[in-house]
Short mmCIF file of C-alpha atoms in Angstrom, two decimals:
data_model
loop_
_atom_site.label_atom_id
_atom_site.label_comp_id
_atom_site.label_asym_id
_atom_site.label_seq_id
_atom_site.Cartn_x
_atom_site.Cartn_y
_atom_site.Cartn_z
CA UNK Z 16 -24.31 -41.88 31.05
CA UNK Z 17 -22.99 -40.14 33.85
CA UNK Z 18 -19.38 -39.50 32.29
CA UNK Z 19 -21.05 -38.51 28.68
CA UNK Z 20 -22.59 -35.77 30.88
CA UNK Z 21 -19.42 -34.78 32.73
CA UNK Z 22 -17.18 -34.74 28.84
CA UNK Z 23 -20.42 -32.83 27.75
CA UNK Z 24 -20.52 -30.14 30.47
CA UNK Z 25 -16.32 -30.29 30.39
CA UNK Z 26 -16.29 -29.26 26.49
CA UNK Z 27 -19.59 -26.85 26.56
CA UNK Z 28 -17.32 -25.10 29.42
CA UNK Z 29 -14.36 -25.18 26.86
CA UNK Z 30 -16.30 -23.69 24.12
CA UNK Z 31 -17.62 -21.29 25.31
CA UNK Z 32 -14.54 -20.01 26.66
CA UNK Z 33 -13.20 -20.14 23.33
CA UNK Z 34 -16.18 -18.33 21.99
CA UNK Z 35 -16.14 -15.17 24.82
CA UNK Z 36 -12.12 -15.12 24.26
CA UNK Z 37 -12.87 -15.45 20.17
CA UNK Z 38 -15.83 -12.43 21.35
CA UNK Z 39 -13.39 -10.03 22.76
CA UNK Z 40 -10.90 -10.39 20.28
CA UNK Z 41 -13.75 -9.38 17.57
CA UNK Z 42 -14.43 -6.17 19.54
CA UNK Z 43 -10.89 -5.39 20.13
CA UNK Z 44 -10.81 -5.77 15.94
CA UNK Z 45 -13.84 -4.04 15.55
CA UNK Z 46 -12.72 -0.78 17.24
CA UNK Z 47 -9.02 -1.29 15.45
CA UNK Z 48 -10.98 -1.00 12.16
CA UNK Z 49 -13.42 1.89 13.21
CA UNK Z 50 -9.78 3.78 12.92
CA UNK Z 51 -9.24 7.10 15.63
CA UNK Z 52 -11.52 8.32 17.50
CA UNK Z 53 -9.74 11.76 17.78
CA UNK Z 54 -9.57 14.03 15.03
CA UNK Z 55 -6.06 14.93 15.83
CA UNK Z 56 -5.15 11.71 17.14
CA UNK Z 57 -2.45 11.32 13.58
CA UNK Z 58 -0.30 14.40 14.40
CA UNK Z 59 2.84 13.59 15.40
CA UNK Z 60 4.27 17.04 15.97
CA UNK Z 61 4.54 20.73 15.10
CA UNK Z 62 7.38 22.50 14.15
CA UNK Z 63 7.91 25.32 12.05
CA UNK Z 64 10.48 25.01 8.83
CA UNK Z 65 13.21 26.11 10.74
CA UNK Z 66 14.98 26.78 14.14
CA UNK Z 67 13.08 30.05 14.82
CA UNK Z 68 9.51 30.60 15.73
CA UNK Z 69 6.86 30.35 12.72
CA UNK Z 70 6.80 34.01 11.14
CA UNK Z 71 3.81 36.25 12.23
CA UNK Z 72 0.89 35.25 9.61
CA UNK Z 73 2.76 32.55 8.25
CA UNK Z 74 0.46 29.24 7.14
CA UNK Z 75 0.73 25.90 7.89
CA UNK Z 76 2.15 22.75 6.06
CA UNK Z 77 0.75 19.18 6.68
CA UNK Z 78 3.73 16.81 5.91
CA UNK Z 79 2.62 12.74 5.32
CA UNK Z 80 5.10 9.70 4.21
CA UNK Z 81 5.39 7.02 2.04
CA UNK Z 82 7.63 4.57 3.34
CA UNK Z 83 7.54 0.77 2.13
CA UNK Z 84 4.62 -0.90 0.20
CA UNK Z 85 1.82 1.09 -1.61
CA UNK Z 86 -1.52 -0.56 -0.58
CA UNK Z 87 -5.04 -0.39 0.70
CA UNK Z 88 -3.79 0.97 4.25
CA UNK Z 89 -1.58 3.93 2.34
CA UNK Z 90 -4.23 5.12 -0.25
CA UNK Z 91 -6.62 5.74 2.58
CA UNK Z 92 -4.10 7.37 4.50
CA UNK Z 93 -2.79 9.73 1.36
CA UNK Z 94 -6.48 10.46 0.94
CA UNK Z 95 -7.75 11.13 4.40
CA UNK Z 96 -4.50 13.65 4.57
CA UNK Z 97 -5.35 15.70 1.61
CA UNK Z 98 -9.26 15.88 2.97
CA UNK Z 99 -8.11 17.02 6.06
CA UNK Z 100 -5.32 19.38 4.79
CA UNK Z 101 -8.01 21.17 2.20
CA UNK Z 102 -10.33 21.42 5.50
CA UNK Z 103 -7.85 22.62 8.04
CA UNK Z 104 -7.17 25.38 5.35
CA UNK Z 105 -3.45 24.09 5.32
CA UNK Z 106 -0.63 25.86 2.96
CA UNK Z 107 0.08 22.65 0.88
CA UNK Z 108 0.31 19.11 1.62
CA UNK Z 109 3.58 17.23 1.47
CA UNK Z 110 4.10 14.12 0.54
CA UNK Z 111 7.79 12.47 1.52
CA UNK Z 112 8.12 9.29 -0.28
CA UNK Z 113 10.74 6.15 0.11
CA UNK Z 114 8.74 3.27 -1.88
CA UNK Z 115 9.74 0.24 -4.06
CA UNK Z 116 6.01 0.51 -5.71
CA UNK Z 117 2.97 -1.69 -4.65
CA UNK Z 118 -0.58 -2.13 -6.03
CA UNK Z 119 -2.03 -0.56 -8.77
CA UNK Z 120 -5.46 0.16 -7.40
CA UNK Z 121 -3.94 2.10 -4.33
CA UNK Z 122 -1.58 3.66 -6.41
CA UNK Z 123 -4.62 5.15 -8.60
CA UNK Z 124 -7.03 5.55 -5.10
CA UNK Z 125 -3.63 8.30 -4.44
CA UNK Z 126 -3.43 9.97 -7.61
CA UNK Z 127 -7.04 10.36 -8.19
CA UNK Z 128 -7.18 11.95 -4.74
CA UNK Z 129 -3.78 14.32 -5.70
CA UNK Z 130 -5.30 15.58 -9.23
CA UNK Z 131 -8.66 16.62 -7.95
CA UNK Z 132 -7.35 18.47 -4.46
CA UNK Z 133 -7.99 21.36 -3.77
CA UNK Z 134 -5.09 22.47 -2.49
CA UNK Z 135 -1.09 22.82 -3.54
CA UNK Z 136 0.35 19.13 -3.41
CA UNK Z 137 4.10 18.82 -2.76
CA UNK Z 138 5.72 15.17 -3.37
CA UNK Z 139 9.25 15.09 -1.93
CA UNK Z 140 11.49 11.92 -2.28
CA UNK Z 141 13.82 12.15 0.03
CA UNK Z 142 15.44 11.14 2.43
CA UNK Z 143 19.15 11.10 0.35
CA UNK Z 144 19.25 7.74 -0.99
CA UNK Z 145 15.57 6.98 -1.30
CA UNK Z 146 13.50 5.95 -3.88
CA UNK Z 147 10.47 6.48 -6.14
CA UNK Z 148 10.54 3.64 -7.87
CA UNK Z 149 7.41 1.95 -9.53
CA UNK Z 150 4.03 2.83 -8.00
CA UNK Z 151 6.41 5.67 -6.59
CA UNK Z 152 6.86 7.22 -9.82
CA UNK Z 153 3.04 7.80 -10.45
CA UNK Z 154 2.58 9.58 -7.20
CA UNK Z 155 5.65 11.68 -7.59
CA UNK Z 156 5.04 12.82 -10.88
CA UNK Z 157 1.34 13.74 -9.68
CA UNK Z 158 2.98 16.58 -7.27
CA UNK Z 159 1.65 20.22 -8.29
CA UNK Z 160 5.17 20.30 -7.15
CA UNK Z 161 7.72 17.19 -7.64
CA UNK Z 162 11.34 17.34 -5.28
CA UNK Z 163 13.85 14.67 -5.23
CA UNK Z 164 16.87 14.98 -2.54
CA UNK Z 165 20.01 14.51 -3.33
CA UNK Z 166 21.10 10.69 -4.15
CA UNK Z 167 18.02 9.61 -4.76
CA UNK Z 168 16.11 7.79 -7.63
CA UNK Z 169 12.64 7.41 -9.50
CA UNK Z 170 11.24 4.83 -11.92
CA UNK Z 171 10.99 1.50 -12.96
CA UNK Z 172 7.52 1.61 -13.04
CA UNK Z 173 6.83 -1.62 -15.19
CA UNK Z 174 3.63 -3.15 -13.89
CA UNK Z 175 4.14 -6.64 -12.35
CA UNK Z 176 1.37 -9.40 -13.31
CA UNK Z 177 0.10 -11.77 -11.16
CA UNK Z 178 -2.12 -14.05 -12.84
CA UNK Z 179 -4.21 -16.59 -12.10
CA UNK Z 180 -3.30 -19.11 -14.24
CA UNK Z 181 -0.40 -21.85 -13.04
CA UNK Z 182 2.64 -22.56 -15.13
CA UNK Z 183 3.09 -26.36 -16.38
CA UNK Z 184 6.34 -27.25 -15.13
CA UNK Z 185 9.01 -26.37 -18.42
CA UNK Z 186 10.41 -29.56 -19.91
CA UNK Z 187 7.47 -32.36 -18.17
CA UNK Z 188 5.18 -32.06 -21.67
CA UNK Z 189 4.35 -35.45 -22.56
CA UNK Z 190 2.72 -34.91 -25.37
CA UNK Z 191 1.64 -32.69 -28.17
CA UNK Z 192 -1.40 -31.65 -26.79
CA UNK Z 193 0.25 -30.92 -23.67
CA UNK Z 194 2.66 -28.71 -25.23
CA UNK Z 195 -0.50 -26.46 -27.20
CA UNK Z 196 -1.91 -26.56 -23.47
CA UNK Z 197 0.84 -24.59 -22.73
CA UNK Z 198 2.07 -22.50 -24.89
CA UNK Z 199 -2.00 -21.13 -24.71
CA UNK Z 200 -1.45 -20.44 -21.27
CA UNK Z 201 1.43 -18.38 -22.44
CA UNK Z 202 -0.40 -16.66 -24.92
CA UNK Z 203 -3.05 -15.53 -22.76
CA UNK Z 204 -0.77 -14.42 -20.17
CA UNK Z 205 1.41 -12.08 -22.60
CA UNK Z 206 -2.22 -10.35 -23.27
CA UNK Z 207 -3.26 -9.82 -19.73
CA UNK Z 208 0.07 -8.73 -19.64
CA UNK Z 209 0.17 -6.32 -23.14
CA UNK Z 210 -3.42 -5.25 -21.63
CA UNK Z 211 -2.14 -4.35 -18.25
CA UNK Z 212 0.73 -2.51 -19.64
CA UNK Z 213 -0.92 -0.40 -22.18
CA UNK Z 214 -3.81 1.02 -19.89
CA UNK Z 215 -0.59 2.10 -16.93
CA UNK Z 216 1.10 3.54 -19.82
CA UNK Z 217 -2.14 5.96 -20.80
CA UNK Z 218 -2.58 6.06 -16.83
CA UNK Z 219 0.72 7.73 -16.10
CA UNK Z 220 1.02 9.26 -20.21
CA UNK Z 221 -1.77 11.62 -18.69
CA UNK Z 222 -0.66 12.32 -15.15
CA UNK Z 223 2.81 14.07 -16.58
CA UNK Z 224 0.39 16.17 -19.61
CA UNK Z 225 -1.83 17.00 -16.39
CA UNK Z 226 1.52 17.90 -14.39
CA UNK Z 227 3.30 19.49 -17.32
CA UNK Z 228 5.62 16.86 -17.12
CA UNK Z 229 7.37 14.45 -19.65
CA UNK Z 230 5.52 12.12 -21.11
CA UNK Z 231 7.93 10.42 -23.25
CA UNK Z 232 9.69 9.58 -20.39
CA UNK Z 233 6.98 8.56 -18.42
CA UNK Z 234 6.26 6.00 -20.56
CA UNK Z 235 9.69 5.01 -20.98
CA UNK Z 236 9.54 4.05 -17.47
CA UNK Z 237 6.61 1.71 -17.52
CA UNK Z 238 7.37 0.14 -20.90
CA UNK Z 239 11.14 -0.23 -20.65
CA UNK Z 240 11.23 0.01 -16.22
CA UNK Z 241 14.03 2.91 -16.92
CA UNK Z 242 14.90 4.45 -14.07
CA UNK Z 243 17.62 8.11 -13.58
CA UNK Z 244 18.91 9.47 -10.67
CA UNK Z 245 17.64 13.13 -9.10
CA UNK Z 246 19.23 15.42 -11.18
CA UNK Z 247 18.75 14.01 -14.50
CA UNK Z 248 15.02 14.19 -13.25
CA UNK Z 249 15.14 17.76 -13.48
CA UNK Z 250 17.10 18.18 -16.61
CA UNK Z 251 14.53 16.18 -18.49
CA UNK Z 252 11.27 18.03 -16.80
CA UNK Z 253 10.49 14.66 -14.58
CA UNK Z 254 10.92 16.98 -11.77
CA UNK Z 255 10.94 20.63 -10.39
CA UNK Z 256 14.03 20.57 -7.94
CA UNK Z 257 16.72 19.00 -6.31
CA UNK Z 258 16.54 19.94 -1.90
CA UNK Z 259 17.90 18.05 0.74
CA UNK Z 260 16.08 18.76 3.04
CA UNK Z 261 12.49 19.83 4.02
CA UNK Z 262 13.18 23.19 5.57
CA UNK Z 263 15.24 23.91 2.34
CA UNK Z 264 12.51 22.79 0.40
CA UNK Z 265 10.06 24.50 1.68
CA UNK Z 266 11.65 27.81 1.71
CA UNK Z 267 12.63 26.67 -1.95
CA UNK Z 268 8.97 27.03 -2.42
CA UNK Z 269 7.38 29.82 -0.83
CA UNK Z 270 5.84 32.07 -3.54
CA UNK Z 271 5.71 29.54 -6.30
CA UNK Z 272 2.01 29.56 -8.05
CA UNK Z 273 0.21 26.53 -9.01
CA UNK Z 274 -2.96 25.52 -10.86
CA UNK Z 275 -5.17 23.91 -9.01
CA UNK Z 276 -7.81 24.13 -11.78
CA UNK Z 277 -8.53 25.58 -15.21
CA UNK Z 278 -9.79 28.77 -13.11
CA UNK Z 279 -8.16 28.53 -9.77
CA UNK Z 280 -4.45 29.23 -9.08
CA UNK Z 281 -2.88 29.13 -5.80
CA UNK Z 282 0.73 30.75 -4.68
CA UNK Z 283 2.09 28.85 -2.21
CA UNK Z 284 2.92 30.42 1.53
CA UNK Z 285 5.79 28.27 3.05
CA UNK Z 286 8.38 29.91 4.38
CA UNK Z 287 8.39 30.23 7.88
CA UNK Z 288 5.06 27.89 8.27
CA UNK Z 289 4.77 25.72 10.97
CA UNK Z 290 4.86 22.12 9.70
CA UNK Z 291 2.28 19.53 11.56
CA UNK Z 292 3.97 15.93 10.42
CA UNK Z 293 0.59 13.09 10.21
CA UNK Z 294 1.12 9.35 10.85
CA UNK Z 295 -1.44 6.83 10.19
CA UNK Z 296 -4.21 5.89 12.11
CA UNK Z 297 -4.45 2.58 13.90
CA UNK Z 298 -6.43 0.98 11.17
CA UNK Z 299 -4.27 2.25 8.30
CA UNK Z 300 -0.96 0.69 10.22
CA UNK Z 301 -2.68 -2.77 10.69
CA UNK Z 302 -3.38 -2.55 6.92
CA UNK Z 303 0.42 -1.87 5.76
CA UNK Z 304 1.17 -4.62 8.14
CA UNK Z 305 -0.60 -7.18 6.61
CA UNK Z 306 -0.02 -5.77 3.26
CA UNK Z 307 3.14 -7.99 3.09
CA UNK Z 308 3.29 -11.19 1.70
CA UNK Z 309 5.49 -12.61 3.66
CA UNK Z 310 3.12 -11.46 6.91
CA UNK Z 311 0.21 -13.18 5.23
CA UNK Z 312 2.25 -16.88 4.89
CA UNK Z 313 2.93 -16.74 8.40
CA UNK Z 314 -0.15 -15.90 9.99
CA UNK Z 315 -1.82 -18.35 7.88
CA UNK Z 316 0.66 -21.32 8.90
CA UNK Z 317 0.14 -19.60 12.30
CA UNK Z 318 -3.70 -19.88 12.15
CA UNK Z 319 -3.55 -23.94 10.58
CA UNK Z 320 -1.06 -24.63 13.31
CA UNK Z 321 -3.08 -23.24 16.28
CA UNK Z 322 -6.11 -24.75 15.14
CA UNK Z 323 -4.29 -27.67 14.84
CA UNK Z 324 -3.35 -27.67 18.22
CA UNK Z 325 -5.82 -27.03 19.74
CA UNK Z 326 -7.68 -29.88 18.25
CA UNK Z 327 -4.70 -32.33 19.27
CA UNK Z 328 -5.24 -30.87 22.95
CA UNK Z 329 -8.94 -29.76 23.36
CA UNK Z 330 -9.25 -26.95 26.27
CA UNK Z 331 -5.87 -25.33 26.13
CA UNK Z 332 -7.78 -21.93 24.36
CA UNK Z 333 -5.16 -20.22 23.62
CA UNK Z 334 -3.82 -22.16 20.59
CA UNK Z 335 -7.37 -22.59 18.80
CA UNK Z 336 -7.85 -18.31 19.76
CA UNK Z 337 -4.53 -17.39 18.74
CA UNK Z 338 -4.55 -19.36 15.59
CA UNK Z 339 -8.48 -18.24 14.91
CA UNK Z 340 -7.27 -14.77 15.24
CA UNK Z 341 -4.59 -15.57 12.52
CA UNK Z 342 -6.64 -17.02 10.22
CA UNK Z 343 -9.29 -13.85 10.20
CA UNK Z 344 -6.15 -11.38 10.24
CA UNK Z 345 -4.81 -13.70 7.07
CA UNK Z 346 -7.90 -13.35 5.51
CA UNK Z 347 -7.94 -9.56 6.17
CA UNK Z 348 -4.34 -9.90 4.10
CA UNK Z 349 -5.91 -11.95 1.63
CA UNK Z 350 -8.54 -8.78 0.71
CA UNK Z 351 -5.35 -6.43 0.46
CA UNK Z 352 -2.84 -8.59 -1.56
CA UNK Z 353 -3.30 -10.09 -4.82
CA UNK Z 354 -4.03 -13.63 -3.51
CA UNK Z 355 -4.59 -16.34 -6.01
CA UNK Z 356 -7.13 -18.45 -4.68
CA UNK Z 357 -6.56 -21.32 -6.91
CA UNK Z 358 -3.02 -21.61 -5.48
CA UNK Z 359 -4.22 -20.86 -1.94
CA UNK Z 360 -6.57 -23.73 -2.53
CA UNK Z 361 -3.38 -26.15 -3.34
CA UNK Z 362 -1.93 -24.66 -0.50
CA UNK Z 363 -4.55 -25.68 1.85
CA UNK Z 364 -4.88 -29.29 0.20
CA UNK Z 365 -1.15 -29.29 0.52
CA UNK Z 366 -1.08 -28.71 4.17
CA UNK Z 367 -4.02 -31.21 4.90
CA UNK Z 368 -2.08 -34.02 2.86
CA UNK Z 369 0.97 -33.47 5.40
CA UNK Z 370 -1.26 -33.45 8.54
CA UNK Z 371 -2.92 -36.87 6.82
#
């Protein structure tokens, strides 16, 4: 009796350690997620377009950037900027982009948010040997403006399915029925696909007729994934101009006039503004960090393998937290990414069957 109450007492100690460490990691997560708490906490710096002092009565240019994936964390970030830009009564809004695409749904969170602001939106590829490719091609193409640096590249915008649906191994049919099984599977997949593809194609067909852009081409590069370099961009209308840089650019600029709506056009004020560069919030960095795959697999092997751990040796803490702490930033991942939870299930069954 009196050593069931001593392993008692010894694991409610352990437990609830591992519940107030599990506690403060929750409110350290919970204040991540509630994002800045100062309005101008995302500006990075000010500087004016060039070397010399911002001209008397010049504007100001809020300058963001797309570099890597295209998800959840970006969207949020692309629209927060443009809200803020429209209320800090900002010259236009640029946009610097270096992306090999992402996910759809950000991709049309973005665009949505360019083609109803109220203010001059510049998209800029750059720097030299970037890239616009994919979900990059939608949000360049939905500048007021669109500028591609020299060297650099935009399209290939064929959307990539991920379905739900397993393949049979090829070759392992044992049996007619078997073989119908499968070639079903294929058959409905090539129609989520055809589905997919049709409804980007009308998605990005009216972003260039909204843009005064070309549409052939557009669609061209989600139907065929074509893809030109900057300069063929602007000989075909894809594009306005070819700058290397963003002083250049925005002195390439100052004075065009843009439509912001059927009764509202704006002439844009750059040269000589001061430029305020944005970076994401705290929140919107954790979610472009777990927006990668690969980030996902290992904090959920990290998460099963602390647990683990901590079950083999009961009272360390820090395993079971750490991996606990995986496993709820892996299933923050899992919200972001297209996760197939069928296949996460065999993953899961997989994993136990090893530990067995």
């Amino acid at each position: 009796m009196i050593r069931m109450r001593k392993w008692g007492k010894r694991w409610g100690r352990r437990i609830s350690r591992l519940f107030l460490l599990l506690g403060l990691i929750g409110a350290g997560l919970s204040v991540l997620a509630a994002g800045d708490p100062l309005p101008d906490a995302g500006i990075a710096e000010k500087t004016p377009t060039d070397e010399a002092p911002a001209a008397a009565g010049a504007g100001r240019v809020a300058v963001v950037q797309i570099h890597g994936g295209i998800f959840s964390g970006t969207s949020e970030f692309i629209v927060d900027a443009i809200d803020r830009a429209v209320a800090g009564g900002y010259t236009c809004l640029v946009i610097e982009i270096d992306t090999p695409g992402g996910a759809l749904d950000a991709t049309q969170d973005i665009v949505k948010g360019m083609l109803n602001a109220r203010i001059p939106i510049v998209t800029f590829v750059s720097p030299k040997g970037a890239q616009a490719a994919s979900a990059g091609t939608f949000i360049t193409m939905a500048g007021h403006v669109a500028i591609m640096a020299p060297g650099t590249r935009i399209g290939a915008a064929h959307p990539v399915f991920y379905s739900p649906i397993p393949d049979m191994p090829s070759g392992g049919e044992k049996n007619d029925e078997e073989k119908e099984k499968k070639k079903k599977q294929k058959e409905q997949k090539d129609i989520m696909l055809e589905k997919v593809t049709n409804d980007t194609v009308s998605f990005i067909i009216s972003v260039a007729k909204d843009r005064g852009r070309n549409a052939e081409w557009a669609e061209k590069a989600v139907r065929e994934s074509v893809s030109i370099t900057a300069d063929e961009a602007v000989e075909i209308n894809v594009v306005d101009l070819v700058v290397d840089t963003l002083p250049r650019m925005l002195n390439k600029i100052d004075g065009r006039e843009v439509k912001i709506d059927e009764e509202t056009t704006v002439t844009i004020r750059s040269a000589g503004a001061a430029v305020d560069h944005w970076d994401m919030s705290l929140k919107q960095k954790l979610f472009s960090f777990l927006s990668s795959p690969n980030i996902f697999m290992l904090l959920l092997l990290l998460g099963l393998g602390g647990i683990g751990m901590e079950f083999y040796h009961p009272g360390a803490i820090f395993p079971g937290a750490i991996g606990a702490l995986a496993l709820i930033l892996a299933a923050i991942s899992s919200q972001i990414l297209p996760v197939s939870w069928g296949g996460l299930v065999l993953v899961f069954i997989g994993i136990g069957l090893l530990v067995a």
